[in-house]
Coordinates of C-alpha atoms and ligand atoms in Angstrom, one line a residue:
M26 CA -0.9 10.2 -11.5
T27 CA 2.3 9.1 -9.8
A28 CA 1.9 7.7 -6.3
T29 CA 3.5 9.2 -3.2
V30 CA 6.2 6.8 -1.9
L31 CA 5.9 5.5 1.6
D32 CA 9.5 5.5 2.5
G33 CA 10.2 2.7 5.0
K34 CA 13.9 3.5 5.4
A35 CA 13.0 7.1 6.5
A36 CA 10.2 6.0 8.9
A37 CA 12.5 3.2 10.3
A38 CA 15.3 5.8 10.8
A39 CA 12.8 8.0 12.8
I40 CA 11.8 5.0 14.9
K41 CA 15.5 4.1 15.5
S42 CA 16.3 7.6 16.5
E43 CA 13.5 7.5 19.1
L44 CA 14.7 4.1 20.3
T45 CA 18.2 5.5 20.7
E46 CA 17.0 7.8 23.4
R47 CA 15.0 5.0 25.2
V48 CA 18.0 2.8 25.1
A49 CA 20.2 5.5 26.6
A50 CA 17.6 6.0 29.4
L51 CA 17.8 2.3 30.1
R52 CA 21.6 2.3 30.1
A53 CA 21.5 5.2 32.6
Q54 CA 19.6 2.9 34.9
G55 CA 22.2 0.1 34.4
V56 CA 20.3 -2.0 31.9
V57 CA 21.5 -2.6 28.4
P58 CA 18.6 -3.9 26.3
G59 CA 19.7 -7.2 24.7
I60 CA 18.4 -8.8 21.5
A61 CA 19.3 -12.3 20.3
T62 CA 18.8 -14.2 17.2
V63 CA 18.9 -18.0 16.7
L64 CA 20.0 -19.1 13.2
V65 CA 19.9 -22.8 12.3
G66 CA 21.9 -23.6 9.1
A67 CA 23.6 -21.3 6.6
D68 CA 20.9 -20.0 4.2
P69 CA 22.4 -16.9 2.6
A70 CA 19.2 -14.9 2.8
S71 CA 18.7 -15.8 6.5
Q72 CA 22.3 -14.8 7.2
L73 CA 21.8 -11.5 5.5
Y74 CA 18.6 -10.7 7.5
V75 CA 20.1 -11.8 10.8
G76 CA 23.2 -9.7 10.2
M77 CA 21.1 -6.7 9.4
K78 CA 19.2 -7.1 12.8
H79 CA 22.5 -7.2 14.7
R80 CA 24.1 -4.3 13.0
Q81 CA 21.1 -2.0 13.4
S82 CA 20.5 -3.0 17.1
E83 CA 24.1 -2.3 18.0
A84 CA 23.9 1.0 16.1
I85 CA 21.3 2.2 18.6
G86 CA 23.2 1.0 21.7
M87 CA 21.6 -2.4 22.2
N88 CA 23.6 -5.5 23.1
S89 CA 23.2 -8.3 20.5
I90 CA 23.7 -12.0 21.0
Q91 CA 24.1 -14.2 17.9
R92 CA 23.5 -18.0 18.3
E93 CA 24.2 -20.2 15.3
L94 CA 23.6 -23.9 15.0
P95 CA 24.5 -26.3 12.1
A96 CA 21.8 -27.2 9.6
D97 CA 21.7 -30.8 11.1
A98 CA 21.1 -29.6 14.7
T99 CA 18.7 -31.8 16.6
Q100 CA 15.4 -30.6 18.1
A101 CA 17.0 -31.1 21.6
E102 CA 20.0 -28.9 20.6
V103 CA 17.8 -26.1 19.4
E104 CA 15.5 -26.3 22.4
A105 CA 18.6 -26.1 24.7
V106 CA 19.5 -22.8 23.1
I107 CA 15.9 -21.5 23.7
D108 CA 16.1 -22.5 27.3
E109 CA 19.4 -20.7 27.7
L110 CA 18.0 -17.5 26.2
N111 CA 14.9 -17.7 28.3
A112 CA 17.1 -17.9 31.4
D113 CA 19.6 -15.2 30.3
P114 CA 18.8 -11.9 32.1
T115 CA 20.9 -10.0 29.5
C116 CA 18.6 -11.1 26.7
H117 CA 15.3 -9.1 26.8
G118 CA 14.0 -10.4 23.5
Y119 CA 14.9 -12.7 20.6
I120 CA 13.8 -14.4 17.4
V121 CA 14.3 -17.8 15.9
Q122 CA 15.0 -17.0 12.2
L123 CA 12.5 -18.7 10.0
P124 CA 12.2 -21.0 8.0
L125 CA 13.9 -23.7 10.1
P126 CA 15.2 -26.9 8.4
K127 CA 12.4 -29.3 7.7
H128 CA 13.4 -32.0 10.2
L129 CA 12.7 -29.6 13.1
D130 CA 9.3 -29.1 14.8
T131 CA 9.0 -25.3 14.2
D132 CA 5.8 -24.9 16.3
A133 CA 7.3 -26.7 19.3
I134 CA 10.4 -24.5 19.1
L135 CA 8.4 -21.2 18.8
E136 CA 6.1 -22.2 21.7
R137 CA 9.1 -22.8 23.9
I138 CA 10.1 -19.1 23.7
D139 CA 9.3 -17.2 26.9
P140 CA 6.3 -15.0 25.7
A141 CA 7.8 -12.0 27.5
K142 CA 10.9 -12.3 25.2
D143 CA 9.0 -13.0 22.0
A144 CA 10.5 -10.3 19.7
D145 CA 8.4 -11.3 16.7
G146 CA 5.2 -11.1 18.7
L147 CA 4.0 -14.4 17.2
H148 CA 4.0 -16.7 20.3
P149 CA 0.6 -18.4 20.7
T150 CA 0.2 -16.7 24.1
N151 CA 0.9 -13.2 22.6
L152 CA -1.4 -13.9 19.6
G153 CA -4.1 -15.0 22.1
R154 CA -3.7 -11.8 24.0
L155 CA -4.0 -9.9 20.7
V156 CA -7.3 -11.7 20.0
L157 CA -8.5 -11.0 23.6
N158 CA -7.4 -7.4 23.2
V159 CA -5.8 -7.4 26.6
N160 CA -2.6 -5.7 25.5
A161 CA -3.8 -2.3 24.5
P162 CA -2.0 -0.1 25.6
I163 CA 1.0 -2.4 24.9
T164 CA 1.8 -4.7 27.8
T165 CA 3.1 -7.7 25.8
P166 CA 4.9 -8.0 22.4
L167 CA 2.8 -7.3 19.3
P168 CA 3.5 -8.9 15.8
C169 CA 6.3 -6.7 14.4
T170 CA 5.5 -6.8 10.7
P171 CA 1.8 -5.7 11.2
R172 CA 3.0 -3.0 13.5
G173 CA 5.5 -2.0 10.9
V174 CA 2.9 -1.7 8.1
I175 CA 0.6 0.4 10.4
E176 CA 3.4 2.6 11.6
L177 CA 4.5 3.2 7.9
L178 CA 1.0 4.5 7.2
V179 CA 0.5 6.5 10.4
R180 CA 3.9 8.2 10.2
N181 CA 3.1 9.4 6.7
G182 CA -0.1 11.0 8.0
Y183 CA -2.5 8.4 6.7
D184 CA -5.8 8.3 8.6
L185 CA -7.0 4.7 9.0
D186 CA -10.2 5.6 10.8
G187 CA -13.1 4.2 8.7
A188 CA -10.7 3.0 5.9
H189 CA -11.4 -0.3 4.2
V190 CA -8.2 -2.4 4.3
V191 CA -8.0 -5.5 2.1
V192 CA -5.3 -7.9 3.2
V193 CA -4.0 -10.4 0.7
G194 CA -2.7 -13.7 2.1
R195 CA -3.6 -15.8 5.2
G196 CA -0.1 -16.4 6.6
V197 CA 0.4 -15.9 10.3
T198 CA 3.1 -13.2 10.0
I199 CA 0.7 -10.7 8.4
G200 CA -2.6 -12.0 7.0
R201 CA -4.0 -13.7 10.1
S202 CA -2.7 -11.1 12.6
I203 CA -2.9 -7.6 11.1
G204 CA -6.7 -7.4 11.1
L205 CA -6.7 -7.8 14.9
L206 CA -4.6 -4.7 15.2
L207 CA -6.3 -2.6 12.5
T208 CA -9.8 -3.2 13.9
R209 CA -8.8 -1.9 17.4
R210 CA -10.6 1.3 18.3
E211 CA -7.3 3.2 18.1
Y212 CA -7.0 2.6 14.3
N213 CA -10.7 1.9 13.6
A214 CA -10.2 0.4 10.2
T215 CA -12.5 -2.2 8.5
V216 CA -10.7 -5.3 7.2
T217 CA -11.3 -7.9 4.5
L218 CA -9.0 -10.9 4.1
V219 CA -8.6 -12.4 0.7
H220 CA -6.7 -15.5 -0.1
T221 CA -6.2 -18.2 -2.8
G222 CA -9.7 -19.6 -2.0
T223 CA -11.4 -16.2 -2.6
K224 CA -13.8 -16.1 -5.6
D225 CA -12.9 -13.0 -7.6
A226 CA -10.5 -11.3 -5.2
G227 CA -10.4 -8.4 -7.6
Q228 CA -13.9 -7.2 -6.7
Y229 CA -12.7 -6.7 -3.1
L230 CA -9.4 -5.2 -4.1
R231 CA -11.0 -2.6 -6.3
Q232 CA -13.0 -1.3 -3.3
A233 CA -10.0 -1.1 -1.0
D234 CA -8.7 2.2 0.4
V235 CA -5.6 0.3 1.5
I236 CA -4.2 -3.0 0.1
V237 CA -1.7 -4.9 2.2
A238 CA -0.2 -7.5 -0.2
A239 CA 1.3 -10.4 1.7
A240 CA 0.8 -13.4 -0.5
G241 CA 4.5 -14.0 -1.4
V242 CA 3.6 -14.1 -5.1
K243 CA 5.7 -11.9 -7.4
H244 CA 3.7 -9.0 -8.9
L245 CA 0.3 -10.5 -7.9
I246 CA -1.3 -7.1 -7.6
T247 CA -1.5 -5.1 -10.8
A248 CA -2.9 -1.6 -11.7
A249 CA -6.3 -3.2 -12.7
D250 CA -6.8 -4.3 -9.1
V251 CA -6.3 -0.9 -7.5
K252 CA -8.8 1.9 -7.0
P253 CA -7.4 5.3 -8.0
G254 CA -5.7 7.0 -5.0
A255 CA -5.5 3.9 -2.8
A256 CA -2.6 3.1 -0.6
V257 CA -0.7 -0.1 -1.5
L258 CA 1.7 -1.7 0.9
D259 CA 4.0 -4.5 -0.5
V260 CA 5.0 -7.1 2.1
G261 CA 5.8 -9.9 -0.3
V262 CA 9.4 -11.2 -0.6
T263 CA 10.2 -13.4 -3.6
R264 CA 13.9 -13.9 -4.2
E265 CA 14.8 -14.7 -7.8
D266 CA 17.8 -14.4 -10.0
D267 CA 17.5 -11.3 -12.1
P268 CA 17.6 -12.4 -15.7
E269 CA 19.6 -9.3 -16.7
T270 CA 22.3 -9.4 -14.0
G271 CA 22.1 -13.1 -12.9
K272 CA 22.2 -11.9 -9.3
A273 CA 19.5 -12.7 -6.6
K274 CA 17.0 -9.9 -6.5
V275 CA 13.9 -9.2 -4.3
F276 CA 10.5 -9.0 -6.0
G277 CA 7.4 -7.9 -4.2
D278 CA 3.7 -8.8 -4.6
V279 CA 3.0 -5.4 -6.2
A280 CA 3.6 -4.9 -10.0
P281 CA 5.3 -1.6 -11.0
D282 CA 2.3 -0.4 -12.9
V283 CA 0.4 0.0 -9.6
A284 CA 2.3 3.3 -9.0
D285 CA 0.4 4.8 -12.0
V286 CA -3.0 4.5 -10.2
A287 CA -2.3 4.3 -6.5
G288 CA -2.1 7.4 -4.2
F289 CA 0.6 5.8 -2.0
V290 CA 2.9 2.9 -2.5
S291 CA 5.5 1.3 -0.3
P292 CA 8.6 0.3 -2.3
N293 CA 10.1 -3.1 -2.0
P294 CA 12.9 -3.2 -1.0
G295 CA 12.9 0.0 1.1
G296 CA 9.3 -0.2 2.5
V297 CA 8.0 -2.7 5.0
G298 CA 11.3 -4.7 5.4
P299 CA 13.1 -1.9 7.2
M300 CA 10.0 -1.3 9.3
T301 CA 9.8 -4.9 10.4
V302 CA 13.4 -4.6 11.7
A303 CA 12.6 -1.3 13.5
L304 CA 9.5 -2.8 15.2
L305 CA 11.4 -5.9 16.2
M306 CA 13.9 -3.7 18.0
T307 CA 11.0 -1.7 19.5
N308 CA 9.5 -5.0 20.9
V309 CA 12.8 -5.7 22.6
V310 CA 13.3 -2.2 24.0
E311 CA 9.8 -2.3 25.4
A312 CA 10.5 -5.7 26.9
A313 CA 13.6 -4.3 28.6
E314 CA 11.5 -1.3 29.9
R315 CA 9.0 -3.7 31.4
A316 CA 11.7 -5.8 33.0
V317 CA 13.1 -2.6 34.7
T318 CA 9.6 -1.5 35.8
A319 CA 8.9 -5.0 37.2
A320 CA 12.2 -5.1 39.1
S321 CA 11.6 -1.7 40.8
A322 CA 7.9 -2.5 41.7
Ligands
GUE426 N1 11.5 -15.2 13.1 C1 11.5 -14.4 12.0 N2 11.2 -13.1 12.1 C2 11.2 -12.3 11.0 O1 10.8 -11.1 11.0 C3 11.6 -12.9 9.7 C4 12.0 -14.3 9.7 N3 11.9 -15.0 10.8 N4 12.4 -14.9 8.6 C5 12.5 -14.1 7.3 C6 11.6 -12.9 7.3 C7 12.0 -11.9 6.3 N5 12.2 -10.7 7.0 C8 12.7 -9.5 6.5 C9 13.1 -8.4 7.4 C10 13.7 -7.3 6.8 C11 13.8 -7.1 5.5 C12 14.5 -5.9 5.0 O2 14.8 -5.0 5.7 N6 14.8 -5.9 3.7 C13 15.4 -4.7 3.0 C14 16.3 -5.2 1.9 C15 17.3 -6.3 2.3 C16 17.8 -7.0 1.1 O3 17.2 -8.0 0.7 O4 18.8 -6.6 0.5 C17 14.4 -3.8 2.4 O5 13.2 -4.3 2.2 O6 14.7 -2.7 2.1 C18 13.4 -8.1 4.6 C19 12.8 -9.3 5.2 C20 12.0 -10.9 8.4 N7 11.6 -12.2 8.5

């Protein structure tokens, strides 16, 4: 059996085409949705990701603001940029590109972001609202990678109602937050979280209808872990030099042999990555729509 590919580029393109219309409607009302990124230092992978976010936002008619600070920027200098973006009415949402240099207090910086402008949806206030379930239907930003994973399934016609989803990894970006979305009544999935402390993670994985692999460990999930026909979504990003070409290459958490037993697989690259960017832009367009509604109320 060869798995059906969950094409993240195609689903992201569909989302961006819908966003193009929403952006045009906002512009017709005199509001240009603005996204900003804050990049500290010159890590090549971070520069690549940030560049992608700006190019794609501009392509759908958004305004993009790029703030760059040197690798030795102080906490006060980074916080001053956060305060500026919080006060800037042309910026409806933004992200601080992670990871930050080690001398900076990441949590303090992320908490300083205005929750209404939190494009990642990972501000403590927004995560708290997710736990309290007070933002369904959406009234505040939701975590964009979990939204991307769910949209990738839903847009391919996958019915999550009653499905058993096993999430691998306890990071904040996916592991800790995606279960809160998947268990809402609108999706109605059942969620198990496995992590490095789980005894025999394989016994849970082999029962999964859906596996969301977000451990950041190259090729952690192999064919032997997967129930025939299951959907396997690969969120992991491990950058390594390819021994054949010597160039940096992205490896996911899912080994290639999984495609022989799974029913659906998301490629990596080309799967969850483009969806994350599309949902980041969605969060900012939604923030701009709320700003317009609030101004006219
Ligand atoms: N505050 C913050 N928010 C983030 O969302 C965030 C972050 N920091 N730090 C780094 C990670 C990583 N991340 C990716 C987004 C898109 C792709 C993506 O679109 N990748 C392309 C390939 C790009 C390439 O590597 O050539 C793909 O999968 O097809 C990958 C990774 C967002 N992150």
